[in-house]
Every structure is written in C-alpha cells, then in structure tokens.
mmCIF file of C-alpha atoms and ligand atoms in Angstrom:
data_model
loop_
_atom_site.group_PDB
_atom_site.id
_atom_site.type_symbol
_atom_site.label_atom_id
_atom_site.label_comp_id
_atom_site.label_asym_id
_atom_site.label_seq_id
_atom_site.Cartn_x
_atom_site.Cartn_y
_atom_site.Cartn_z
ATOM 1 C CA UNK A 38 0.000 0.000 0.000
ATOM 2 C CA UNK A 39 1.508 3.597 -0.660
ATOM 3 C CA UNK A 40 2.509 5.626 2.057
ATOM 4 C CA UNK A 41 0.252 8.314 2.293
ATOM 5 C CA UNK A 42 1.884 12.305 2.581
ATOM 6 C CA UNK A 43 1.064 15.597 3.626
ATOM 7 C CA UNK A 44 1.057 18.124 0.708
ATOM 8 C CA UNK A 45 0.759 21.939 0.522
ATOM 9 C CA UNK A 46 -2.444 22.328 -1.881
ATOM 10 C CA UNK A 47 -2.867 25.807 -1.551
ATOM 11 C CA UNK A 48 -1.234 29.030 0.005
ATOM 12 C CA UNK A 49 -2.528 32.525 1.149
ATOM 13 C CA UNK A 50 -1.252 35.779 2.649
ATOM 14 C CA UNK A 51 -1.515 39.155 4.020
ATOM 15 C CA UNK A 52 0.487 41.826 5.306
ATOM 16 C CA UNK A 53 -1.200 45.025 6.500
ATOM 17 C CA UNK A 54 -0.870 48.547 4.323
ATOM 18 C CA UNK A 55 1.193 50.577 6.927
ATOM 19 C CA UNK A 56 4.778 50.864 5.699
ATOM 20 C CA UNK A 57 7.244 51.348 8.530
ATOM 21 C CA UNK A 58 10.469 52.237 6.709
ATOM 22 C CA UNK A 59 13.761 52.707 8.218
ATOM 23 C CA UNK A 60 13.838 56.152 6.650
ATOM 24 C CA UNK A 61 10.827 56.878 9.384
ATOM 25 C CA UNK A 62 12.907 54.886 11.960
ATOM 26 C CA UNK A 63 15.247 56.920 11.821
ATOM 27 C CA UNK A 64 13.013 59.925 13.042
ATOM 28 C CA UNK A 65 11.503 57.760 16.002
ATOM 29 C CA UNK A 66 15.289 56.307 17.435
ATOM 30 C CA UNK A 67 18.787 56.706 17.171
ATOM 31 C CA UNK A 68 19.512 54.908 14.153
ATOM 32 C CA UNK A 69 20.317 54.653 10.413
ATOM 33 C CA UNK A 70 19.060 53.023 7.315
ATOM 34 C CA UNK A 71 22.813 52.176 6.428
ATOM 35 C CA UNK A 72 23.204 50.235 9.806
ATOM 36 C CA UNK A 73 19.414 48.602 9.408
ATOM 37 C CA UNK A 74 20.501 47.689 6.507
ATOM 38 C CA UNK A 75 24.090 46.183 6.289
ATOM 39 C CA UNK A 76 23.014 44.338 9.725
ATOM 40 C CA UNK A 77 19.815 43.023 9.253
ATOM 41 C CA UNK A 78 18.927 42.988 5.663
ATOM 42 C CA UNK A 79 15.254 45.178 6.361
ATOM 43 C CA UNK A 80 14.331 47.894 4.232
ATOM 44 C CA UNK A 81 11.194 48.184 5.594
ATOM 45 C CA UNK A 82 8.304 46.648 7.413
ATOM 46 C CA UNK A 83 4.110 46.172 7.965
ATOM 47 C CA UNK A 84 2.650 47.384 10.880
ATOM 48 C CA UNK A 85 -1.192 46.939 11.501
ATOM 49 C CA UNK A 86 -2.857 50.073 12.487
ATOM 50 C CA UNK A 87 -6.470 49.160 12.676
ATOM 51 C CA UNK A 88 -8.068 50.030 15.868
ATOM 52 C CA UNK A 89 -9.017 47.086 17.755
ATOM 53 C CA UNK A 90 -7.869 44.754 15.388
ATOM 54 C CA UNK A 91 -5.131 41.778 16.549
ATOM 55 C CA UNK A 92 -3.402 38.975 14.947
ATOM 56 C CA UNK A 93 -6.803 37.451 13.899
ATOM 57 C CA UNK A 94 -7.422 40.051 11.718
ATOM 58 C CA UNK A 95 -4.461 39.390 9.495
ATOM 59 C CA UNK A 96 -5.193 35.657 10.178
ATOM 60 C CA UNK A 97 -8.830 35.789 8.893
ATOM 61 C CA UNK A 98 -7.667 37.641 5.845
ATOM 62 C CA UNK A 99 -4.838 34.923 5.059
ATOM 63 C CA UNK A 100 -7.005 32.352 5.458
ATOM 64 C CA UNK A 101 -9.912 34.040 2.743
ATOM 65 C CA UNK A 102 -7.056 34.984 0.730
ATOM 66 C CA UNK A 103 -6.847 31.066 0.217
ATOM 67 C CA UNK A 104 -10.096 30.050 0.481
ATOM 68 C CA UNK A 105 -10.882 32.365 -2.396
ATOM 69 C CA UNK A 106 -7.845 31.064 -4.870
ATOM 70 C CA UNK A 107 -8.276 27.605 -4.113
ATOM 71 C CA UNK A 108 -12.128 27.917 -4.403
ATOM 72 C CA UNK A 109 -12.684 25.755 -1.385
ATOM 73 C CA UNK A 110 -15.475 26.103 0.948
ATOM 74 C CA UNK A 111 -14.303 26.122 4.826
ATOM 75 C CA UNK A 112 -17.023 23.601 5.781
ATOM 76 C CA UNK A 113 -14.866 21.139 4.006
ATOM 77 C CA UNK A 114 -11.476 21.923 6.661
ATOM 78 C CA UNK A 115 -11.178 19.966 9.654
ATOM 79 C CA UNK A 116 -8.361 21.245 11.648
ATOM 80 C CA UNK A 117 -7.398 25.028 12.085
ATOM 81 C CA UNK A 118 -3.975 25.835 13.895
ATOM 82 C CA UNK A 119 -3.096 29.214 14.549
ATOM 83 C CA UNK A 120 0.742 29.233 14.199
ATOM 84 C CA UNK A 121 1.416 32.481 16.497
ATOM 85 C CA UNK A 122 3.492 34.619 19.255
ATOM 86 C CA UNK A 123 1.090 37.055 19.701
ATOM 87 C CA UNK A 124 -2.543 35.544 20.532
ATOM 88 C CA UNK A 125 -5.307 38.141 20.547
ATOM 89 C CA UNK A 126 -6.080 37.121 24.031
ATOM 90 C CA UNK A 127 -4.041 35.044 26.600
ATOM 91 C CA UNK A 128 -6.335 32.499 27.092
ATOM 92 C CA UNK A 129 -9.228 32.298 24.504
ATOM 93 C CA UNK A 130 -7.399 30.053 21.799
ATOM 94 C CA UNK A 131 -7.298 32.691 18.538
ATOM 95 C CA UNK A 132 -7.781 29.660 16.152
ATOM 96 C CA UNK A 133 -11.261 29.243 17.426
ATOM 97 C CA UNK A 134 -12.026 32.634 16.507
ATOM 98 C CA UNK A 135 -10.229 32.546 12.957
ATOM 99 C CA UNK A 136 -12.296 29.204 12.135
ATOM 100 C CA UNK A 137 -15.412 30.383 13.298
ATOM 101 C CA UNK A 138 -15.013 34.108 11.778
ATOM 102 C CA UNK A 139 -13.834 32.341 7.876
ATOM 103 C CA UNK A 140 -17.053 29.730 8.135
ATOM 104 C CA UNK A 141 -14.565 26.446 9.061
ATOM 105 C CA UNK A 142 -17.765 25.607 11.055
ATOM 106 C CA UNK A 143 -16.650 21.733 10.925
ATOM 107 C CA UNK A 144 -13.115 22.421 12.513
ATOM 108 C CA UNK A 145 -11.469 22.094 15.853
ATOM 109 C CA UNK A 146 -8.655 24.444 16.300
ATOM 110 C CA UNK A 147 -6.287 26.072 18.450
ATOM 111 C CA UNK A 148 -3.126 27.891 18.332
ATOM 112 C CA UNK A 149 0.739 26.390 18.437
ATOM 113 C CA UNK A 150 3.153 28.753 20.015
ATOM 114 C CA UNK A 151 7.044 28.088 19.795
ATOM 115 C CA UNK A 152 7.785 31.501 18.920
ATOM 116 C CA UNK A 153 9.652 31.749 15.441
ATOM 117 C CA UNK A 154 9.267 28.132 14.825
ATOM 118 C CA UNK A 155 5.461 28.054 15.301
ATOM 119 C CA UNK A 156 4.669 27.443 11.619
ATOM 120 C CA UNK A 157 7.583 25.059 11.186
ATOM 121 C CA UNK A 158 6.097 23.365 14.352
ATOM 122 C CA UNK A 159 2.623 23.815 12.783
ATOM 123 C CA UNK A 160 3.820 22.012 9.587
ATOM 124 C CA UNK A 161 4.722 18.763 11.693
ATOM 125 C CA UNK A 162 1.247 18.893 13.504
ATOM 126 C CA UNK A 163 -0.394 19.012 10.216
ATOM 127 C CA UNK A 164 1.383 16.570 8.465
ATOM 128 C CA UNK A 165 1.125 13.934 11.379
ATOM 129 C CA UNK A 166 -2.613 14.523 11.287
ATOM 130 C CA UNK A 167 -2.831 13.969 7.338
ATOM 131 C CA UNK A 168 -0.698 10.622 7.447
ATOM 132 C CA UNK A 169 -2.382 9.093 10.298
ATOM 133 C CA UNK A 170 -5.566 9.133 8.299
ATOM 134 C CA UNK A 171 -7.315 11.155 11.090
ATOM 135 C CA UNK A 172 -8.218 14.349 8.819
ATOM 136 C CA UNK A 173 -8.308 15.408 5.371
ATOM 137 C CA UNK A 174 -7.483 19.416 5.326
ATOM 138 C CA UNK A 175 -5.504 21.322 7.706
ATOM 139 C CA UNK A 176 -5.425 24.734 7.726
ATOM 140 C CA UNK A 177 -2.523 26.148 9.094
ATOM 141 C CA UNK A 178 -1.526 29.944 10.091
ATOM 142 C CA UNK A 179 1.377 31.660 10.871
ATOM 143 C CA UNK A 180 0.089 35.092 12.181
ATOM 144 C CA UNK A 181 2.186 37.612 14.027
ATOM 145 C CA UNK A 182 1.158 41.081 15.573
ATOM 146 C CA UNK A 183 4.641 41.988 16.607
ATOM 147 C CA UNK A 184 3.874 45.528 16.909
ATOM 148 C CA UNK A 185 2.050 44.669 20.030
ATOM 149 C CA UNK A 186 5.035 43.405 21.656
ATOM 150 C CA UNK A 187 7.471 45.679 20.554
ATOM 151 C CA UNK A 188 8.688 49.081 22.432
ATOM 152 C CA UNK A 189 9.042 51.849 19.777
ATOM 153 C CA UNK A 190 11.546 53.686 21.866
ATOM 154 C CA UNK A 191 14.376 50.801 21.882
ATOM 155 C CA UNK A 192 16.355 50.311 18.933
ATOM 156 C CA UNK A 193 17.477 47.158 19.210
ATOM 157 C CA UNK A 194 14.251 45.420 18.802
ATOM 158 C CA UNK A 195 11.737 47.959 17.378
ATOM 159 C CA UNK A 196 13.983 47.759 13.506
ATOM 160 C CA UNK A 197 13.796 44.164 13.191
ATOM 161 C CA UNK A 198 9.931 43.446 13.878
ATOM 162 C CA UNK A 199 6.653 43.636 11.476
ATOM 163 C CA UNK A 200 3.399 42.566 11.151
ATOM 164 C CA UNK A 201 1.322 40.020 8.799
ATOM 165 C CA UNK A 202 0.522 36.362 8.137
ATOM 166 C CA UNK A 203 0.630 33.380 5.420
ATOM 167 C CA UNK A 204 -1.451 30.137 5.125
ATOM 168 C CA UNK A 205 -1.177 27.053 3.475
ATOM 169 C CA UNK A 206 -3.346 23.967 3.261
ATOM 170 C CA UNK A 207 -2.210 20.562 3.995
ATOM 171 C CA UNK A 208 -3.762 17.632 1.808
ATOM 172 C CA UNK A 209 -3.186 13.780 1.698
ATOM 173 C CA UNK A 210 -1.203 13.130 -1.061
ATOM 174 C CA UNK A 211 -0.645 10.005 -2.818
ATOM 175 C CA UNK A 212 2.101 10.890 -5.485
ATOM 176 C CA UNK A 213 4.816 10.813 -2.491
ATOM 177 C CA UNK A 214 4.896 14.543 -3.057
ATOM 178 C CA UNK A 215 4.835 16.960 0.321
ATOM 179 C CA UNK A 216 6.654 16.718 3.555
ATOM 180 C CA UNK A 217 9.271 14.650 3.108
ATOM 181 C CA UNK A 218 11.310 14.835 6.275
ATOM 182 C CA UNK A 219 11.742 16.601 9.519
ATOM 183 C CA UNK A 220 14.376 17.501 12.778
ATOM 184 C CA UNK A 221 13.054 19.745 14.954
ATOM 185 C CA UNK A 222 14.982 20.759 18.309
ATOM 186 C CA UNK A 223 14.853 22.988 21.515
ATOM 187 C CA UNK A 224 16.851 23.999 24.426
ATOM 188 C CA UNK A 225 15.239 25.968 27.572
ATOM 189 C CA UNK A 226 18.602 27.578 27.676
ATOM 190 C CA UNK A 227 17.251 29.965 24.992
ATOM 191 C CA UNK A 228 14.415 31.596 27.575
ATOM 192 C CA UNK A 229 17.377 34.274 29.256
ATOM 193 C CA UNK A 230 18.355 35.659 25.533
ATOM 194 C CA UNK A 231 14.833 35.856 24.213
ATOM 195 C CA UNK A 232 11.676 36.732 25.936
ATOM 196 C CA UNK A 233 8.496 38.819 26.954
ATOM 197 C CA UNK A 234 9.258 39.031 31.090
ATOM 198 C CA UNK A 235 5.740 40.361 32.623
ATOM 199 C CA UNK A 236 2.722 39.237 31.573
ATOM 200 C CA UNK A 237 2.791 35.276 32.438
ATOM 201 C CA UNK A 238 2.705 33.002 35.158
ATOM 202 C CA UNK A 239 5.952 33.974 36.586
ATOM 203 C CA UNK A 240 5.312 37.794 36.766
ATOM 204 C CA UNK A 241 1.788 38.774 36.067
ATOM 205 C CA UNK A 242 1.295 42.580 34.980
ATOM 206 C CA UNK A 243 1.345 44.610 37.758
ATOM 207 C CA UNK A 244 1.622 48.891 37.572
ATOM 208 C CA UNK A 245 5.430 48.126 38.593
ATOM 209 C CA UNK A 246 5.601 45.645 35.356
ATOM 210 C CA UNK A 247 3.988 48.297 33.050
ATOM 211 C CA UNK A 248 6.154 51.116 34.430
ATOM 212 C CA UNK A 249 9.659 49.169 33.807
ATOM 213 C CA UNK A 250 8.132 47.946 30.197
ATOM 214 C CA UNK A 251 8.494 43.948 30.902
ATOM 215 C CA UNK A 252 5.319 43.424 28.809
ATOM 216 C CA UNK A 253 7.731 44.261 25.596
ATOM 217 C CA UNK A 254 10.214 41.787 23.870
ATOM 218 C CA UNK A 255 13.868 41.728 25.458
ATOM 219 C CA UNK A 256 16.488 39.854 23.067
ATOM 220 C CA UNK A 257 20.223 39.771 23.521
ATOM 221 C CA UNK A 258 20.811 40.018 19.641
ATOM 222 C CA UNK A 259 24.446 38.372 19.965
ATOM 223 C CA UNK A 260 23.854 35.760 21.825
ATOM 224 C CA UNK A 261 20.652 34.735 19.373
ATOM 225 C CA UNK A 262 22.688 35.585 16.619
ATOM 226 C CA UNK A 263 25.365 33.210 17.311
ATOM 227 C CA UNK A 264 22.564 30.306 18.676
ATOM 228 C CA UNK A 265 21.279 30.859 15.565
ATOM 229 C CA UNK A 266 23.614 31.147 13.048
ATOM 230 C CA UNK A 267 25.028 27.512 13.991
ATOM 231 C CA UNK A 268 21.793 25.901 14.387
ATOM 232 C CA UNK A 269 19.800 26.757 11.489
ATOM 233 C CA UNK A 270 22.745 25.949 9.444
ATOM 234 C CA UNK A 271 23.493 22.656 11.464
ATOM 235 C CA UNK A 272 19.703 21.062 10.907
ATOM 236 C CA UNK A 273 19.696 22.380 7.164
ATOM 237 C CA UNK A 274 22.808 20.762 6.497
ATOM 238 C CA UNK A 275 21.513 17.552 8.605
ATOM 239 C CA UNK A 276 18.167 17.452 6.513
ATOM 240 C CA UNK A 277 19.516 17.407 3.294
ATOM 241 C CA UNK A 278 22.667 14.975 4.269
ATOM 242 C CA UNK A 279 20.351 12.363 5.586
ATOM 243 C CA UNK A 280 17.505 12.446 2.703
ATOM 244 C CA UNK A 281 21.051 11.910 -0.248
ATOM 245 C CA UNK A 282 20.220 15.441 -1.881
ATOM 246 C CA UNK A 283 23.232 17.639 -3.077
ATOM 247 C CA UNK A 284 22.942 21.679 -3.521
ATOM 248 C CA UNK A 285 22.064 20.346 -6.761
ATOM 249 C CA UNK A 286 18.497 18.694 -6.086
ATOM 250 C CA UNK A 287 17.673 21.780 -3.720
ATOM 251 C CA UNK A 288 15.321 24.028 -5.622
ATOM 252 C CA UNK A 289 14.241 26.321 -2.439
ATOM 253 C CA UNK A 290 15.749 27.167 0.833
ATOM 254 C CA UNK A 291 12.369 28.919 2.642
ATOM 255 C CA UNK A 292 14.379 30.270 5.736
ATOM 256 C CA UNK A 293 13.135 31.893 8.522
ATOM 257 C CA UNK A 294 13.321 35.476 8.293
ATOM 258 C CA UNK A 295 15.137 37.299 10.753
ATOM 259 C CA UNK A 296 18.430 38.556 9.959
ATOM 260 C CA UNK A 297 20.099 38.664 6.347
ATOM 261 C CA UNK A 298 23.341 37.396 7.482
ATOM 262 C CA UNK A 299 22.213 34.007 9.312
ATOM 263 C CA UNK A 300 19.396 33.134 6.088
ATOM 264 C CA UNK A 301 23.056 33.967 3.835
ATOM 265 C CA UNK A 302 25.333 31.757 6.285
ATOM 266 C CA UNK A 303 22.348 29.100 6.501
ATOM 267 C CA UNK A 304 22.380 29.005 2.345
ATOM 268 C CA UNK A 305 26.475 28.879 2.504
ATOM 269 C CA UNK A 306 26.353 26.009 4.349
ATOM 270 C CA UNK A 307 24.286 24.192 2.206
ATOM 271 C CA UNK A 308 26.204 25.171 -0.829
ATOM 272 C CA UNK A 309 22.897 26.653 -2.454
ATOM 273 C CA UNK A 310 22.987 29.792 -4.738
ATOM 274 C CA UNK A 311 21.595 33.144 -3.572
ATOM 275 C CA UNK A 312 19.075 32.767 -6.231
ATOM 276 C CA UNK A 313 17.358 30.015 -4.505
ATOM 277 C CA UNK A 314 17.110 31.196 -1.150
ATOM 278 C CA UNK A 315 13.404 33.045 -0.699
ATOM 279 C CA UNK A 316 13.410 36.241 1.079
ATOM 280 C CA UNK A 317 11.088 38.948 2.326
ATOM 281 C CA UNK A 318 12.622 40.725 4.989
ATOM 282 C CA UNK A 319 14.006 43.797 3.228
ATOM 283 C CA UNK A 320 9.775 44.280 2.868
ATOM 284 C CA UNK A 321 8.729 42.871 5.735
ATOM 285 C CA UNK A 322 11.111 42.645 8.119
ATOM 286 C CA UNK A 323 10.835 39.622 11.101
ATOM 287 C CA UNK A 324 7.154 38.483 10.874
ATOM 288 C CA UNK A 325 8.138 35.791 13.610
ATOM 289 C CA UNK A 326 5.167 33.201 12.831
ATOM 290 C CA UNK A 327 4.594 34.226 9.660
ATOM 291 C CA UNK A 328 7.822 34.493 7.992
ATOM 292 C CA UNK A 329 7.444 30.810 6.035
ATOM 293 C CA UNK A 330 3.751 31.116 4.654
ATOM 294 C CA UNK A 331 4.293 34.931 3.456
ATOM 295 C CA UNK A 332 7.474 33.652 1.547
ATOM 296 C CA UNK A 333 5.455 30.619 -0.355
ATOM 297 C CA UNK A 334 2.925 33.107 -1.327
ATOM 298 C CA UNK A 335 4.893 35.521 -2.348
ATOM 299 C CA UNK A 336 7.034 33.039 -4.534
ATOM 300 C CA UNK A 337 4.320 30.447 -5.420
ATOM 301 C CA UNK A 338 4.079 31.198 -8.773
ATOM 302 C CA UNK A 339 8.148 30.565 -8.914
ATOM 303 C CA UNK A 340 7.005 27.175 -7.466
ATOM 304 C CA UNK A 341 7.417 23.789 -9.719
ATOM 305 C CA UNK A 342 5.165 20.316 -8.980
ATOM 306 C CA UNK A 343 8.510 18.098 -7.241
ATOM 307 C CA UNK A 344 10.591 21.292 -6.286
ATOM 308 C CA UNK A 345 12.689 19.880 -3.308
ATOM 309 C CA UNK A 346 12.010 22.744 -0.624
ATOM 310 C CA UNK A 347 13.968 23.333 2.519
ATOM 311 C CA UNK A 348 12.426 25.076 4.766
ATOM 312 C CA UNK A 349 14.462 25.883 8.156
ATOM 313 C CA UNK A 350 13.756 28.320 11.441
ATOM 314 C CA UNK A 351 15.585 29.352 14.463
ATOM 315 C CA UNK A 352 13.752 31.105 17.859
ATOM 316 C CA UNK A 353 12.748 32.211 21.298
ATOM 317 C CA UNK A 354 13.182 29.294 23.927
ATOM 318 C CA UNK A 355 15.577 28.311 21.929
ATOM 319 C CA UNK A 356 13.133 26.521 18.940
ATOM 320 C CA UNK A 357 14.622 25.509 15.751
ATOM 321 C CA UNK A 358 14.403 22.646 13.126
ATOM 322 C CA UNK A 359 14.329 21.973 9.154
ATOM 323 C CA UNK A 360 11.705 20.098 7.212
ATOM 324 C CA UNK A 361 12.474 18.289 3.403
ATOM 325 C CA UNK A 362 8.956 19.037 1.676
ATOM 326 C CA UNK A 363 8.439 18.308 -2.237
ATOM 327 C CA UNK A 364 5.935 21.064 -3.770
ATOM 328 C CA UNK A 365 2.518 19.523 -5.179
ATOM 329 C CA UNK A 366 1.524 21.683 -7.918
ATOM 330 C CA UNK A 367 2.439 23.938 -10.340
ATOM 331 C CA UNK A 368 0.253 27.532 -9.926
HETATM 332 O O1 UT7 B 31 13.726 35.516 15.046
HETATM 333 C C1 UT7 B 31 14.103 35.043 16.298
HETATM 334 C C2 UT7 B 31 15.562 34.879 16.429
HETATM 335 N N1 UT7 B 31 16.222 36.138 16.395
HETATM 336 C C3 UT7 B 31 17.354 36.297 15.730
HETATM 337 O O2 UT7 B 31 17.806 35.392 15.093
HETATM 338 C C4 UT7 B 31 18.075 37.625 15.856
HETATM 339 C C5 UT7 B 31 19.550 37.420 16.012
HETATM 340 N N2 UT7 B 31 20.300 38.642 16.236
HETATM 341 C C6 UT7 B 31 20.484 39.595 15.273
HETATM 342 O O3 UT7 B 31 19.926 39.515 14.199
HETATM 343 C C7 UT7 B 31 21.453 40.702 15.555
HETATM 344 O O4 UT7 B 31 22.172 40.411 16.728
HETATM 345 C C8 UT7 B 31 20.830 42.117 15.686
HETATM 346 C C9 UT7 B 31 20.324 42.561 14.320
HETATM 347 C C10 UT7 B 31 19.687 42.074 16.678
HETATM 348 C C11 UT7 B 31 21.893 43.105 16.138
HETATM 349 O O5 UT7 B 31 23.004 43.091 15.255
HETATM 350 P P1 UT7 B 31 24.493 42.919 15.814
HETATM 351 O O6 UT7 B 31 25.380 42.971 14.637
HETATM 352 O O7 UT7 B 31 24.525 41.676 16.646
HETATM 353 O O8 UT7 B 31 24.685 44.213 16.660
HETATM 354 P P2 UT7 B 31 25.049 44.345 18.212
HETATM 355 O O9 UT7 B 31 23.869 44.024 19.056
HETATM 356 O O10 UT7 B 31 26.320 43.625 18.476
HETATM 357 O O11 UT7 B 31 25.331 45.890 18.302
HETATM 358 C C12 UT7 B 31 26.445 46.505 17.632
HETATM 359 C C13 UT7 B 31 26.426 47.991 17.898
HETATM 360 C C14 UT7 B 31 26.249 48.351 19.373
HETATM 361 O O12 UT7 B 31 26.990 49.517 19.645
HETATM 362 P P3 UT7 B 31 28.430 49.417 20.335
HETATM 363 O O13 UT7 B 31 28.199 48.731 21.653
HETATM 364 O O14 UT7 B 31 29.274 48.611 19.386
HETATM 365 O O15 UT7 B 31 28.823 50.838 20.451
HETATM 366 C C15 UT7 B 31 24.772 48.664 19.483
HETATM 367 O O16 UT7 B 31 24.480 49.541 20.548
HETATM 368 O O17 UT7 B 31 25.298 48.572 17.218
HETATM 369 C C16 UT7 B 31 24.504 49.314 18.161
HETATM 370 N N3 UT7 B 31 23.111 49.220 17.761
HETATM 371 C C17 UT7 B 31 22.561 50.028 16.830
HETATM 372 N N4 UT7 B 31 23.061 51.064 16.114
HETATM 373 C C18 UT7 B 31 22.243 51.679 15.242
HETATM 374 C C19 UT7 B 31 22.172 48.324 18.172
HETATM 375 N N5 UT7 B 31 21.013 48.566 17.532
HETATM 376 C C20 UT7 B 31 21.226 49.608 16.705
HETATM 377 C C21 UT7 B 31 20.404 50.297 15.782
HETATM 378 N N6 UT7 B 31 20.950 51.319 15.085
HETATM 379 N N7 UT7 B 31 19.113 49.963 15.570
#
C-alpha cells in the first residue's frame, strides 16, 4: 500500500498597508538606514494600524485569501492551527475565533506557540494529522502582531519586527509529493536571551511591570545571533545529508526570516545559490510566525510540482528545526 503524505495544496497571505520604513525609523530612534541595513537585511516593514484589530485580523484575511484562490469552501477543513506569538487574548485560543469568523464551522482548532518556529512546528502537527488518516485538510496559520510586543523607543528590537501572516493547506497526497522529512529541536537555555518578562505566570502585569516595560520583547541580539547562526545551518545541512540530496536537487531554501546574514550563512552552508534562497525581509522585516507562509505566497508562482524545498527556522526558547517538503503543484 503507498505511504500516504502531507502536501501543501494551496497558500494565502496578508500583510497590513502601513509601511514602517527605516527612513521613518530613523526619526523615532537613534539609528540609520545604512546600519538597518548592512546588519539586518530590512528595508522596511508592515505594521497593523487598525483600531481594535489583533493577529486574527491578518489571520482571517490569510485564510480568505486562500479560500478564495483555491475555491474551497471552509465547511470542508477539519483542523485550524493558529501558528502564532502574539494571541489576541491570553487564554481564549485565537484559532477558534479565525475558524469560526472564515465559516470552518466543521473544525477544531487552536493555536501552536514556539515563537519563530510556530509554523515550522505547525507544519509537523499538520502533516502527522494527514498521514495518520485522522483528517483530510488542515489549515494552518502563521500570524504575528509583533507591533504589540514591541517598544518603539528601543532600537534594538523595534527595527527588526513587522506585522502580517501566510497560510497554506495541507492535503493527503498520494504521489509521495509533500513533507518529506523533519528535525526539529529545543533547548530551555534559549528563555534568558529571548523573551516577553511580565505578563505570564511567573510575573503577572502589575503597575510596577507596566512602568519598567516587561510586557515588551527583550532579546540579547548576539547571543541569538550566534545560537542561531550555527543551528539553522546545522539542521539544514543535517536534513539534506540524511535524505542523499546535493545543492544540486535543492530548488528552495524557505528560511526563517530574521536577519540577512544568518538566512546567507544558513544558504552557505548548504552550498545553495543566492538565487534560490526566498526572502522577504528587506519588505517585511521579522514576521516571527509568519515568515514561512508569506514567503510561499509571495514566490508560489516561482514554485514547480517536485521542487525539493527546505524550509528551516531558528527562535525564542531556543526553537529551531528543518523540514524536506516536495511542492505539489504547479500555480
Ligand atoms: O527571530 C528570532 C531569532 N532572532 C534572531 O535570530 C536575531 C539574532 N540577532 C540579530 O539579528 C542581531 O544580533 C541584531 C540585528 C539584533 C543586532 O546586530 P548585531 O550585529 O549583533 O549588533 P550588536 O547588538 O552587536 O550591536 C552593535 C552595535 C552596538 O553599539 P556598540 O556597543 O558597538 O557601540 C549597538 O548599541 O550597534 C549598536 N546598535 C545600533 N546602532 C544603530 C544596536 N542597535 C542599533 C540600531 N541602530 N538599531
């Protein structure tokens, strides 16, 4: 009997029309395009200004954004999973929302949080769902409202952040085509260079917590850096060692976006050429969860049935990990 796999059918995305560029940055903290740029690889960024609207909003419209290509009604999908950093509430699961706001009125759903890796994550749940035989279509999100998180007066953080979010569809497949292969990892060592303080179990918000701005994100760039750099190239390097494939049979690296220099080191390692490595981050900057989805919609038309795509992250915790997935269909 063949081995049934997990395929991407379909993709969507959304970033929101506010432009943050580092031209404005530059006006709001002590910085410079030039060093934005040489360090990070960002040009510019999405920032979501609607009032009252969180990372379902961008969600929702991801998810219709692919509902609407793919012609598919959302009575048909049976799993939702909100790949995300930034829930709209802290307890109220955001997926719920999402799949009740698009119609996915047959769904269960809830939302996967391992901070940069959450759609990487998100693409193992769905896959191990699809090959068990327990459901048919997964919908999963990577949605990130990392303007929420973010303090606009320190420039160490607020350059490197935006806003948006990508979905893809996971289908059975039957051609041996999707995810071929995975190695995640993590290490709680991570949690001291990379983290939100206030706000959780440890330190709920308090006027003290507010005052001292705990609720934003606090990274030690070098330290992630160098986690980061290693690892991301390590497990790419692993993935595409242990499945026989030379630089050669790699049409894609789809690396996590969040600085220039560790998605170029990543690519080095694997001996790939520039011109296969996807990026968004000079336009979007680090859209944490959604980094992976935005970058197959913006290049799925680049995208051939059997492309052999890499796809590798690195984040907060420390989470990181590469999947080996063959692309289904030709847009
Ligand atoms: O997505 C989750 C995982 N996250 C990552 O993978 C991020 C990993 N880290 C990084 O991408 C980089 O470490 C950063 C982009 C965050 C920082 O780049 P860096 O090359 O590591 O810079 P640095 O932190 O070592 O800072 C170098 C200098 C410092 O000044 P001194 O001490 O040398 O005088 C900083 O104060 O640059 C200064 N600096 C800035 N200057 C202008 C820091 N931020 C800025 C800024 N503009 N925005």
């Amino acid at each position: 009997m063949k081995k049934t796999t997990a395929a991407i059918t379909a993709v969507g995305g959304y970033v929101p029309e506010f432009v943050l560029s580092n031209k404005v940055l530059e006006t709001m903290v002590d910085t410079n395009d030039e060093w934005i740029t040489t360090r990070t690889g960002i040009k510019e960024r999405r920032i979501l200004k609607e009032e009252n609207a969180g990372t379902s909003f961008m969600a929702i419209k991801a998810a219709e954004d692919l509902l609407q290509k793919r012609g598919l009604d959302a009575a048909e999908i049976d799993f939702v999973l909100v790949a995300t950093a930034t829930p709209d509430l802290p307890v109220a699961s955001t997926a719920a929302y999402v799949a009740s706001e698009i119609g996915a009125v047959n769904a269960f759903a809830y939302d996967l949080q391992a901070a940069c890796s959450s759609f990487l994550y998100g693409m193992s749940t769905a896959a191990s769902y699809i090959e068990s035989g327990r459901y048919k279509k997964v919908l999963v999100i990577g949605a990130d409202k990392m303007s929420s998180i973010i303090d606009y007066t320190d420039r160490t953080t607020c350059i490197i952040f935006g806003d948006g979010a990508g979905a893809a569809l996971f289908e059975p497949n039957e051609e041996g085509l999707g995810l071929q292969d995975e190695y995640l990892r993590s290490d709680g060592i991570g949690r001291q260079f990379l983290k939100i303080d206030a706000g959780g179990s440890i330190l709920p918000a308090s006027e003290e917590t507010v005052k001292n701005k705990r609720h934003y994100v606090y990274q030690d760039g070098k330290s992630v850096f160098k986690f980061a750099v290693s690892n991301m190239a390590d497990v790419s390097a692993l993935i595409m060692e242990r499945n026989n494939l030379t630089h050669e049979d790699v049409q894609w690296l789809v690396p996590h976006q969040a600085n220039k220099r560790i998605i170029d080191a990543t690519a080095n390692r694997m001996g790939v050429d520039p011109g296969k490595v996807m990026i968004n981050i000079d336009r979007y900057g680090n859209t944490t969860s959604a980094t992976l989805p935005l970058l197959l919609y913006d290049y799925e038309k680049q995208l051939k049935k059997g492309d052999n795509l890499i796809f590798a992250a690195f984040g907060g915790g420390f989470t990181w990990g590469s999947i080996y997935l063959k692309w289904a269909y030709n847009s």
